Amino acid sequence: MNDRPRLAMLGGGPGSFIGGIHHLGARIAGIDLVAGVFSSDPEKSARAAHDYGVASDRCYADTRAMFAAEAAREDGITMVAIATPNNLHLPAALMAIEAGVHIFSDKPATATLAQALNLRDALARGRSAYGLSFTYSAYPMVREARARIAAGQIGTVRKVLVNYAQGVMAGPSAGWRTDPGMSGAGGCIADLGTHAFHLAEFVTGQEVAELLADLGSHEGRALDDDDAVLLRFAGGARGMIHASQIAFGQRNAISFQVYGDRGALHWDFAAADQLRLVRGGEVILLGPTSADLLVRVPGMRGIGDGLIAPFATLYREFVAVCGGGKQCSLPGIAEGVRSMAFVERAVESSAQGGRWLAIH
Amino acid sequence: MNDRPRLAMLGGGPGSFIGGIHHLGARIAGIDLVAGVFSSDPEKSARAAHDYGVASDRCYADTRAMFAAEAAREDGITMVAIATPNNLHLPAALMAIEAGVHIFSDKPATATLAQALNLRDALARGRSAYGLSFTYSAYPMVREARARIAAGQIGTVRKVLVNYAQGVMAGPSAGWRTDPGMSGAGGCIADLGTHAFHLAEFVTGQEVAELLADLGSHEGRALDDDDAVLLRFAGGARGMIHASQIAFGQRNAISFQVYGDRGALHWDFAAADQLRLVRGGEVILLGPTSADLLVRVPGMRGIGDGLIAPFATLYREFVAVCGGGKQCSLPGIAEGVRSMAFVERAVESSAQGGRWLAIH
Amino acid sequence: MNDRPRLAMLGGGPGSFIGGIHHLGARIAGIDLVAGVFSSDPEKSARAAHDYGVASDRCYADTRAMFAAEAAREDGITMVAIATPNNLHLPAALMAIEAGVHIFSDKPATATLAQALNLRDALARGRSAYGLSFTYSAYPMVREARARIAAGQIGTVRKVLVNYAQGVMAGPSAGWRTDPGMSGAGGCIADLGTHAFHLAEFVTGQEVAELLADLGSHEGRALDDDDAVLLRFAGGARGMIHASQIAFGQRNAISFQVYGDRGALHWDFAAADQLRLVRGGEVILLGPTSADLLVRVPGMRGIGDGLIAPFATLYREFVAVCGGGKQCSLPGIAEGVRSMAFVERAVESSAQGGRWLAIH
Amino acid sequence: MNDRPRLAMLGGGPGSFIGGIHHLGARIAGIDLVAGVFSSDPEKSARAAHDYGVASDRCYADTRAMFAAEAAREDGITMVAIATPNNLHLPAALMAIEAGVHIFSDKPATATLAQALNLRDALARGRSAYGLSFTYSAYPMVREARARIAAGQIGTVRKVLVNYAQGVMAGPSAGWRTDPGMSGAGGCIADLGTHAFHLAEFVTGQEVAELLADLGSHEGRALDDDDAVLLRFAGGARGMIHASQIAFGQRNAISFQVYGDRGALHWDFAAADQLRLVRGGEVILLGPTSADLLVRVPGMRGIGDGLIAPFATLYREFVAVCGGGKQCSLPGIAEGVRSMAFVERAVESSAQGGRWLAIH
């Protein structure tokens, strides 16, 4: 047994996109995946355990059993990755807190705002660290944007546009994300909208004070799949979020533009290693310099490596937080609560025919 | 004297961007610019006349005098281009109707909806043809988009995004466009918003039924300079317009995305000769074929020639309409009235704190 | 009669791409097209005259007759644009010199190097100014590249890549360009290669000392249509030119990259208003600033207006040269001679199986 | 002990870029990294072992010792990744063959052509499988290009352009790659040129028959760092390779264009998930469809994950080859020999002042 953190995963079994990302991101961060309940179907769970290199006796049938068994081992888990449907986030997190295990959770934090507040309280009483996978905030050029704005390089922020478009639900596809019982009150607004909302606040360093939303749905879905949200920031800036799962042909198009009174910043996931800074009469493309190319993979800054490197970054920061470090760039429960408030206010605003509502 | 149309221009003097575009677009369409009141400043007007190759005795001090003098000439003007501030559009157009001269007008049609309705009535009673410079509708690939949608290639339209961003007012710049007395009740919404609105209706072939707007202004301006508008189309589609003059560093960024249930179309002015069609698992870049490269300039289809070629297209269609042809793709007074209704409803919706209002 | 320059055009009739570009470029530069022999077919020539607004009595059947008749008029031509096949450039230019008329010629200067030297001598003895349409050198961002390199911003130039690809001859198309009797000894190397060669020297401000060429042809053509040329500059830099007319699907793809020991510059016709400057760890996109957007058309700097604006720039400089100005950026007979030497050495090098040959 | 392949790595220690890529690529392919000599410096080697999760008793001081010790273990290694300087490739591979261990080697295969031939013979006599990391050939869209050409979709190939530019040696940087004793006779031509050459043959499915090269060097280097190579394919097509390490500011720009008589294909590493197919009047962007987005990471097709996924693909195919499968897309010793012949002929051609030489 070495001294590396030991991770369990809940969910992330065969057919899961995010499970493998967790696995590799954690590994790059020096974390070993050693246990899990990868699926409610034992056969599938076993298959995932084999793929992940997890010993079969640590592939559990049940979450509660896992925490119990792992607590009894000298080399038991020290952290858990929650990659289940939204409605299972809270119960899993509460068990982890009880077991004193640190929590790295997929977004959104929970299925409802009430659950997020519940979780915040439980975390405050326990000793588990908590990290939330708002992945886009871990891209180096997104953090560069935040730093440049904080340094005043574009002056006072006036306008923020965030666009997040996927085509995954353009047809009659379904899944747990379209089921209010598993996803919560928000569909696209919880899945994509929370990413956009978090980016808007993260990059500007400002809180959204009010929103007005217009949520649509198609293909007979019970939850929204195509959303427009207008924002007003506490500092006076305006914003627009477009989040859609019916954007035919878009795989994962996420981008933002921030306009200030002395410059602007544009970022697009399609060229994630690049940040466009407009200042004076010039446009400057910021990006990893040649030197970064030589950085070895554990850093993996700027080698166009999709979601894995940002996950590795978040996991590395999570390890630091678990060790008692401050929760700096890593999103935590505060961001979790705010984003659930965003979801609930957006659903409410739209249901009222488009009204400005405060997010407190 | 040959048989070519003879054009006068109102406005378009030194410092005007659009004057030269009118001049060259008209010339490519086989129209001679022969007269005008290019500026209220006689010295500037004379300078423009010289630049445009207009004889000095046909450079007039006053619009009314121009119509009178030209009516008396055997080779007098047959058409007039109106390139003045918005508040002068109606009086100039009424004089042209009285003189039986055809009218090619810069957008927006007038300064107010009431004026636009007034103009529509006057045109109905007179015999002047009327064309409106919604230039973007004349780009070959924009028309291709309209044709593809009409042919059902993307299925039923569900979502329309139009983005029009300029940085021209990011600083404390002013001009007649920021003066309600000259521009009308709308600033950016009249200048850029009407282009976006017209594109949304032109490309989809569907009317917008309702809008909800949030207009902002900066630098102490009396008129809006940064606008968000949500749309609902009569056919059920949703839309979003972002129109801003404070988008620092943007010269003239206009683009649209239309999503249907079987495909999508994207167009961006930055690559105006290209239309992106998403259908099935493929993305097809439509554009002028090699053959078009050989087309001589009078056609100028697809040689990346900025605003001049689209103006030439509109002028060519205008000549056809003047000759009794049907107003097919060329925007006319109907589009002028609709776009002024858009402006007034947007201003009203925003003033009411963001309410859905119908456009009839 | 006003004091504006009066232009005749040779060639440029129906079906010609470049004729209309000359017409509009000249007009923007304040030059009136008043006469011409637009085609060897009188009916076609008359049709072009009508399109260009040239009076029918100044549409001539024969070049010699045109110079004679125009010399007899008080308002006779002062300059001639040569837009004919290459083999007619020299005879037309010699007649113009005899008539004391200034010459604005399409590239390449002539059909052979011997002819170019002959023309140089004749120009030295006469009083006609001479401009050559290496259009790409008139793009603002190409000139910016030249200025930045001259100012040492990328350090010592080490490598120059120029790529010029068209697909126009991917199929069995023909025309005068594939006929050695009309085009000269070079096909693609004379048509596209000379543009690339001129750009390489123009942008770097350095002369090419040696070349090695490999020219290919397809579809049974007598002349090359697909060329590779290696370059060595007098200052020690290396270069590569790729020029091809069989690049299936390419309309007009021309670009360059210049690498120095302290930076680099990239330009691409597909985004002609942008110049990419790499320096230190930054990439800076240079382009027309917002201010340029307001520049009226006669300047037309940076409004994405295809070939017309650069032609207007060249014509404007040509007017200055005609008035006794120095031939600064405007390509002249010196560039014409060098580019013909390039063509002949490239053909010779390739015929010898790829040998380094000096260009003197 | 499970049944997964057990990998040792030679090289790849701290400061190595490629070591981590091997580690993660192998892991995704279900291979465990369990041993190695990561650096000649024991302290660095131990640090790497810790980072990779390799037990300290399997971090060896010497390659020979490693093979001996591992052969004695029941759970000893079954394969070795060679990530050392080029001159150590052959001795390491020979030891592996002797030990009956499979070999996955970094490119180029060896430091010289003679060594590559030596290695080919040794592999023929032994029972080790051999895979070579020409990574770009493992990108899904590169393979798609190969398949499309094989299916005749662009007709007969006429022209192949490959461009590989890095700026890593624009300054006075050095390292083993600039040392003939460690790298071999080729610098850039061996490091980047072999990638370009392999791509040219891989994508077209055709062999290069002859080449003509012009290699340059800067900063006082003993080996080339800036290369131009002209190609003639056995099937009649022509080609150009540009490979440069002094391309200031370029991180890793690799792209190709293949022109046929009925279409064309373009690929660029900067948008590696996209393949541009030109056919008829259309440009089709081929890419992973929406469905691919849901593919779980072990497949990792098309999620923009940089070098890791292609390495995983190669490792997965390598496992199949080790199990007795045919060497289909995975580059092997045949490709290794051809690319070393390319290097030596290019060096020779350039030394002779640019002569066409055959590659047999």
PDB file of N, CA, C and O in Angstrom, chain D residues 140-161:
ATOM      1  N   PRO D 140      -8.435   9.091 -36.111  1.00  0.00           N
ATOM      2  CA  PRO D 140      -9.566   8.542 -36.874  1.00  0.00           C
ATOM      3  C   PRO D 140      -9.752   9.208 -38.231  1.00  0.00           C
ATOM      4  O   PRO D 140     -10.021   8.534 -39.218  1.00  0.00           O
ATOM      5  N   MET D 141      -9.579  10.510 -38.304  1.00  0.00           N
ATOM      6  CA  MET D 141      -9.841  11.191 -39.570  1.00  0.00           C
ATOM      7  C   MET D 141      -8.708  10.975 -40.587  1.00  0.00           C
ATOM      8  O   MET D 141      -8.925  11.078 -41.785  1.00  0.00           O
ATOM      9  N   VAL D 142      -7.509  10.663 -40.107  1.00  0.00           N
ATOM     10  CA  VAL D 142      -6.420  10.303 -41.021  1.00  0.00           C
ATOM     11  C   VAL D 142      -6.721   8.933 -41.635  1.00  0.00           C
ATOM     12  O   VAL D 142      -6.550   8.721 -42.840  1.00  0.00           O
ATOM     13  N   ARG D 143      -7.203   8.044 -40.808  1.00  0.00           N
ATOM     14  CA  ARG D 143      -7.571   6.725 -41.328  1.00  0.00           C
ATOM     15  C   ARG D 143      -8.772   6.819 -42.267  1.00  0.00           C
ATOM     16  O   ARG D 143      -8.858   6.105 -43.259  1.00  0.00           O
ATOM     17  N   GLU D 144      -9.663   7.728 -41.941  1.00  0.00           N
ATOM     18  CA  GLU D 144     -10.810   7.949 -42.827  1.00  0.00           C
ATOM     19  C   GLU D 144     -10.309   8.431 -44.197  1.00  0.00           C
ATOM     20  O   GLU D 144     -10.800   7.998 -45.241  1.00  0.00           O
ATOM     21  N   ALA D 145      -9.315   9.302 -44.183  1.00  0.00           N
ATOM     22  CA  ALA D 145      -8.746   9.801 -45.448  1.00  0.00           C
ATOM     23  C   ALA D 145      -8.178   8.647 -46.260  1.00  0.00           C
ATOM     24  O   ALA D 145      -8.417   8.521 -47.467  1.00  0.00           O
ATOM     25  N   ARG D 146      -7.417   7.796 -45.589  1.00  0.00           N
ATOM     26  CA  ARG D 146      -6.845   6.638 -46.268  1.00  0.00           C
ATOM     27  C   ARG D 146      -7.946   5.771 -46.894  1.00  0.00           C
ATOM     28  O   ARG D 146      -7.865   5.355 -48.051  1.00  0.00           O
ATOM     29  N   ALA D 147      -9.008   5.548 -46.121  1.00  0.00           N
ATOM     30  CA  ALA D 147     -10.096   4.695 -46.607  1.00  0.00           C
ATOM     31  C   ALA D 147     -10.809   5.337 -47.796  1.00  0.00           C
ATOM     32  O   ALA D 147     -11.151   4.660 -48.771  1.00  0.00           O
ATOM     33  N   ARG D 148     -11.000   6.636 -47.733  1.00  0.00           N
ATOM     34  CA  ARG D 148     -11.698   7.325 -48.827  1.00  0.00           C
ATOM     35  C   ARG D 148     -10.877   7.270 -50.112  1.00  0.00           C
ATOM     36  O   ARG D 148     -11.415   7.102 -51.203  1.00  0.00           O
ATOM     37  N   ILE D 149      -9.575   7.446 -49.966  1.00  0.00           N
ATOM     38  CA  ILE D 149      -8.714   7.396 -51.156  1.00  0.00           C
ATOM     39  C   ILE D 149      -8.699   5.985 -51.715  1.00  0.00           C
ATOM     40  O   ILE D 149      -8.827   5.781 -52.926  1.00  0.00           O
ATOM     41  N   ALA D 150      -8.590   5.000 -50.825  1.00  0.00           N
ATOM     42  CA  ALA D 150      -8.595   3.610 -51.277  1.00  0.00           C
ATOM     43  C   ALA D 150      -9.900   3.278 -52.000  1.00  0.00           C
ATOM     44  O   ALA D 150      -9.921   2.493 -52.957  1.00  0.00           O
ATOM     45  N   ALA D 151     -10.985   3.929 -51.569  1.00  0.00           N
ATOM     46  CA  ALA D 151     -12.285   3.679 -52.191  1.00  0.00           C
ATOM     47  C   ALA D 151     -12.472   4.497 -53.463  1.00  0.00           C
ATOM     48  O   ALA D 151     -13.530   4.467 -54.077  1.00  0.00           O
ATOM     49  N   GLY D 152     -11.451   5.239 -53.845  1.00  0.00           N
ATOM     50  CA  GLY D 152     -11.508   5.974 -55.104  1.00  0.00           C
ATOM     51  C   GLY D 152     -12.299   7.265 -55.056  1.00  0.00           C
ATOM     52  O   GLY D 152     -12.603   7.844 -56.098  1.00  0.00           O
ATOM     53  N   GLN D 153     -12.575   7.756 -53.848  1.00  0.00           N
ATOM     54  CA  GLN D 153     -13.470   8.919 -53.784  1.00  0.00           C
ATOM     55  C   GLN D 153     -12.864  10.216 -54.295  1.00  0.00           C
ATOM     56  O   GLN D 153     -13.593  11.165 -54.566  1.00  0.00           O
ATOM     57  N   ILE D 154     -11.563  10.303 -54.411  1.00  0.00           N
ATOM     58  CA  ILE D 154     -10.985  11.517 -55.016  1.00  0.00           C
ATOM     59  C   ILE D 154     -10.330  11.178 -56.350  1.00  0.00           C
ATOM     60  O   ILE D 154      -9.623  12.002 -56.933  1.00  0.00           O
ATOM     61  N   GLY D 155     -10.594   9.983 -56.847  1.00  0.00           N
ATOM     62  CA  GLY D 155     -10.022   9.595 -58.145  1.00  0.00           C
ATOM     63  C   GLY D 155      -8.541   9.282 -58.016  1.00  0.00           C
ATOM     64  O   GLY D 155      -8.058   8.865 -56.958  1.00  0.00           O
ATOM     65  N   THR D 156      -7.805   9.473 -59.097  1.00  0.00           N
ATOM     66  CA  THR D 156      -6.371   9.218 -59.110  1.00  0.00           C
ATOM     67  C   THR D 156      -5.631  10.328 -58.391  1.00  0.00           C
ATOM     68  O   THR D 156      -5.851  11.507 -58.673  1.00  0.00           O
ATOM     69  N   VAL D 157      -4.763   9.944 -57.447  1.00  0.00           N
ATOM     70  CA  VAL D 157      -4.015  10.954 -56.691  1.00  0.00           C
ATOM     71  C   VAL D 157      -2.975  11.615 -57.587  1.00  0.00           C
ATOM     72  O   VAL D 157      -2.249  10.949 -58.319  1.00  0.00           O
ATOM     73  N   ARG D 158      -2.944  12.938 -57.537  1.00  0.00           N
ATOM     74  CA  ARG D 158      -1.990  13.700 -58.366  1.00  0.00           C
ATOM     75  C   ARG D 158      -0.973  14.462 -57.537  1.00  0.00           C
ATOM     76  O   ARG D 158       0.129  14.707 -57.982  1.00  0.00           O
ATOM     77  N   LYS D 159      -1.381  14.918 -56.367  1.00  0.00           N
ATOM     78  CA  LYS D 159      -0.503  15.805 -55.606  1.00  0.00           C
ATOM     79  C   LYS D 159      -0.722  15.598 -54.120  1.00  0.00           C
ATOM     80  O   LYS D 159      -1.877  15.517 -53.677  1.00  0.00           O
ATOM     81  N   VAL D 160       0.377  15.531 -53.387  1.00  0.00           N
ATOM     82  CA  VAL D 160       0.328  15.345 -51.946  1.00  0.00           C
ATOM     83  C   VAL D 160       1.211  16.404 -51.291  1.00  0.00           C
ATOM     84  O   VAL D 160       2.399  16.497 -51.609  1.00  0.00           O
ATOM     85  N   LEU D 161       0.620  17.191 -50.402  1.00  0.00           N
ATOM     86  CA  LEU D 161       1.391  18.188 -49.659  1.00  0.00           C
ATOM     87  C   LEU D 161       1.344  17.815 -48.188  1.00  0.00           C
ATOM     88  O   LEU D 161       0.259  17.605 -47.641  1.00  0.00           O
TER      89      LEU D 161
END
